[in-house]
Amino acid sequence: MIALSTGWHPVFAPAASMSATLSMACCMLGLKPAEALTAATVNGAAALGVLDRCGSLEPGKQGDFLVLSVPDFRDLPSILGVSPVEAVVKRGAVVWQKSEVVWPESP
């Protein structure tokens, strides 16, 4: 089983981006996007011993997930330099949502 995370550390793991982690897993480890996503979600929860309450969307689990602005999950490893996160849901409640920039009208 492979589990992926950022595990940010300035020397040992200088990448704080989960998109970069997925991209590196696909490029350097040869994982397919579905395998990398599984390694970052279900397998990550299993490695931490919390699979009974998180790691997948199932009845009875916490309901922690991200809403992403990507047309297809297979695009995730190729999105670098921008955050595709539109909203963060924790225990079924939206705890963060991307705000839309409203430009002032010109005079």
PDB file of C-alpha atoms in Angstrom:
ATOM      1  CA  MET A   1       0.000   0.000   0.000  1.00  0.00           C
ATOM      2  CA  ILE A   2       1.226   3.474  -0.879  1.00  0.00           C
ATOM      3  CA  ALA A   3       0.031   6.505   1.091  1.00  0.00           C
ATOM      4  CA  LEU A   4       0.719  10.064  -0.073  1.00  0.00           C
ATOM      5  CA  SER A   5       0.805  13.296   1.881  1.00  0.00           C
ATOM      6  CA  THR A   6       2.730  16.535   1.857  1.00  0.00           C
ATOM      7  CA  GLY A   7       4.181  15.999   5.336  1.00  0.00           C
ATOM      8  CA  TRP A   8       5.760  19.399   4.883  1.00  0.00           C
ATOM      9  CA  HIS A   9       9.268  19.731   6.259  1.00  0.00           C
ATOM     10  CA  PRO A  10      11.764  22.325   4.920  1.00  0.00           C
ATOM     11  CA  VAL A  11      14.569  19.764   4.479  1.00  0.00           C
ATOM     12  CA  PHE A  12      13.020  16.341   3.984  1.00  0.00           C
ATOM     13  CA  ALA A  13       9.765  17.231   2.200  1.00  0.00           C
ATOM     14  CA  PRO A  14       9.824  20.822   0.931  1.00  0.00           C
ATOM     15  CA  ALA A  15       6.531  20.531  -1.010  1.00  0.00           C
ATOM     16  CA  ALA A  16       3.451  21.823   0.809  1.00  0.00           C
ATOM     17  CA  SER A  17       1.197  21.345  -2.213  1.00  0.00           C
ATOM     18  CA  MET A  18      -0.979  18.258  -2.486  1.00  0.00           C
ATOM     19  CA  SER A  19      -1.315  18.909  -6.244  1.00  0.00           C
ATOM     20  CA  ALA A  20       2.487  18.765  -6.521  1.00  0.00           C
ATOM     21  CA  THR A  21       2.528  15.579  -4.437  1.00  0.00           C
ATOM     22  CA  LEU A  22      -0.001  13.930  -6.783  1.00  0.00           C
ATOM     23  CA  SER A  23       1.983  15.111  -9.796  1.00  0.00           C
ATOM     24  CA  MET A  24       5.266  13.746  -8.432  1.00  0.00           C
ATOM     25  CA  ALA A  25       3.605  10.427  -7.595  1.00  0.00           C
ATOM     26  CA  CYS A  26       2.431  10.092 -11.186  1.00  0.00           C
ATOM     27  CA  CYS A  27       5.681  11.269 -12.792  1.00  0.00           C
ATOM     28  CA  MET A  28       8.252   9.758 -10.446  1.00  0.00           C
ATOM     29  CA  LEU A  29       6.467   6.665  -9.141  1.00  0.00           C
ATOM     30  CA  GLY A  30       4.495   5.876 -12.290  1.00  0.00           C
ATOM     31  CA  LEU A  31       1.123   5.974 -10.519  1.00  0.00           C
ATOM     32  CA  LYS A  32      -2.008   6.606 -12.538  1.00  0.00           C
ATOM     33  CA  PRO A  33      -4.136   9.566 -11.352  1.00  0.00           C
ATOM     34  CA  ALA A  34      -6.709   7.223  -9.771  1.00  0.00           C
ATOM     35  CA  GLU A  35      -3.933   5.386  -7.900  1.00  0.00           C
ATOM     36  CA  ALA A  36      -2.411   8.648  -6.659  1.00  0.00           C
ATOM     37  CA  LEU A  37      -5.812   9.920  -5.492  1.00  0.00           C
ATOM     38  CA  THR A  38      -6.475   6.633  -3.681  1.00  0.00           C
ATOM     39  CA  ALA A  39      -3.033   6.844  -2.054  1.00  0.00           C
ATOM     40  CA  ALA A  40      -3.810  10.389  -0.866  1.00  0.00           C
ATOM     41  CA  THR A  41      -7.274   9.598   0.519  1.00  0.00           C
ATOM     42  CA  VAL A  42      -8.239   6.030   1.446  1.00  0.00           C
ATOM     43  CA  ASN A  43      -4.682   4.742   1.858  1.00  0.00           C
ATOM     44  CA  GLY A  44      -3.630   7.842   3.791  1.00  0.00           C
ATOM     45  CA  ALA A  45      -6.498   7.352   6.237  1.00  0.00           C
ATOM     46  CA  ALA A  46      -5.627   3.660   6.562  1.00  0.00           C
ATOM     47  CA  ALA A  47      -1.964   4.475   7.265  1.00  0.00           C
ATOM     48  CA  LEU A  48      -3.061   6.850  10.047  1.00  0.00           C
ATOM     49  CA  GLY A  49      -5.484   4.300  11.481  1.00  0.00           C
ATOM     50  CA  VAL A  50      -8.569   6.482  10.895  1.00  0.00           C
ATOM     51  CA  LEU A  51     -10.130   4.680   7.924  1.00  0.00           C
ATOM     52  CA  ASP A  52     -13.190   3.850  10.029  1.00  0.00           C
ATOM     53  CA  ARG A  53     -14.133   7.552  10.143  1.00  0.00           C
ATOM     54  CA  CYS A  54     -12.506   9.269   7.153  1.00  0.00           C
ATOM     55  CA  GLY A  55     -10.680   8.705   3.872  1.00  0.00           C
ATOM     56  CA  SER A  56     -13.757   8.073   1.725  1.00  0.00           C
ATOM     57  CA  LEU A  57     -17.281   9.377   1.320  1.00  0.00           C
ATOM     58  CA  GLU A  58     -19.526   6.801   2.953  1.00  0.00           C
ATOM     59  CA  PRO A  59     -22.508   6.866   5.313  1.00  0.00           C
ATOM     60  CA  GLY A  60     -21.339   7.064   8.921  1.00  0.00           C
ATOM     61  CA  LYS A  61     -18.010   8.733   8.108  1.00  0.00           C
ATOM     62  CA  GLN A  62     -17.104  12.333   8.990  1.00  0.00           C
ATOM     63  CA  GLY A  63     -17.866  13.926   5.633  1.00  0.00           C
ATOM     64  CA  ASP A  64     -14.506  15.660   5.172  1.00  0.00           C
ATOM     65  CA  PHE A  65     -13.814  16.570   1.549  1.00  0.00           C
ATOM     66  CA  LEU A  66     -12.739  19.270  -0.890  1.00  0.00           C
ATOM     67  CA  VAL A  67     -14.728  20.760  -3.737  1.00  0.00           C
ATOM     68  CA  LEU A  68     -12.316  21.212  -6.648  1.00  0.00           C
ATOM     69  CA  SER A  69     -12.631  23.198  -9.872  1.00  0.00           C
ATOM     70  CA  VAL A  70     -11.339  20.517 -12.210  1.00  0.00           C
ATOM     71  CA  PRO A  71     -13.362  18.955 -15.014  1.00  0.00           C
ATOM     72  CA  ASP A  72     -11.987  15.464 -14.306  1.00  0.00           C
ATOM     73  CA  PHE A  73     -10.043  13.967 -11.378  1.00  0.00           C
ATOM     74  CA  ARG A  74      -7.435  12.759 -13.888  1.00  0.00           C
ATOM     75  CA  ASP A  75      -6.461  16.409 -14.409  1.00  0.00           C
ATOM     76  CA  LEU A  76      -5.338  16.851 -10.774  1.00  0.00           C
ATOM     77  CA  PRO A  77      -1.688  15.797 -11.284  1.00  0.00           C
ATOM     78  CA  SER A  78      -1.267  18.361 -14.072  1.00  0.00           C
ATOM     79  CA  ILE A  79      -2.525  21.361 -12.078  1.00  0.00           C
ATOM     80  CA  LEU A  80       0.552  23.092 -10.696  1.00  0.00           C
ATOM     81  CA  GLY A  81       0.944  26.650  -9.493  1.00  0.00           C
ATOM     82  CA  VAL A  82      -2.734  27.288  -8.828  1.00  0.00           C
ATOM     83  CA  SER A  83      -5.072  25.907  -6.223  1.00  0.00           C
ATOM     84  CA  PRO A  84      -8.119  24.088  -7.610  1.00  0.00           C
ATOM     85  CA  VAL A  85      -9.816  24.202  -4.180  1.00  0.00           C
ATOM     86  CA  GLU A  86     -13.224  25.886  -4.294  1.00  0.00           C
ATOM     87  CA  ALA A  87     -14.448  24.822  -0.843  1.00  0.00           C
ATOM     88  CA  VAL A  88     -13.432  22.783   2.201  1.00  0.00           C
ATOM     89  CA  VAL A  89     -16.047  20.668   3.972  1.00  0.00           C
ATOM     90  CA  LYS A  90     -15.308  19.330   7.466  1.00  0.00           C
ATOM     91  CA  ARG A  91     -17.737  17.015   9.210  1.00  0.00           C
ATOM     92  CA  GLY A  92     -20.347  17.873   6.594  1.00  0.00           C
ATOM     93  CA  ALA A  93     -20.155  21.670   7.036  1.00  0.00           C
ATOM     94  CA  VAL A  94     -18.473  24.155   4.699  1.00  0.00           C
ATOM     95  CA  VAL A  95     -15.593  25.636   6.709  1.00  0.00           C
ATOM     96  CA  TRP A  96     -13.942  27.576   3.879  1.00  0.00           C
ATOM     97  CA  GLN A  97     -15.132  28.764   0.514  1.00  0.00           C
ATOM     98  CA  LYS A  98     -13.231  30.592  -2.187  1.00  0.00           C
ATOM     99  CA  SER A  99     -14.564  34.091  -2.512  1.00  0.00           C
ATOM    100  CA  GLU A 100     -15.168  35.572  -5.898  1.00  0.00           C
ATOM    101  CA  VAL A 101     -13.268  38.722  -6.679  1.00  0.00           C
ATOM    102  CA  VAL A 102     -15.629  41.546  -7.531  1.00  0.00           C
ATOM    103  CA  TRP A 103     -13.886  44.302  -9.415  1.00  0.00           C
ATOM    104  CA  PRO A 104     -15.134  47.847  -8.807  1.00  0.00           C
ATOM    105  CA  GLU A 105     -16.838  49.468 -11.733  1.00  0.00           C
ATOM    106  CA  SER A 106     -14.706  52.017 -13.507  1.00  0.00           C
ATOM    107  CA  PRO A 107     -15.813  55.656 -13.301  1.00  0.00           C
TER     108      PRO A 107
END
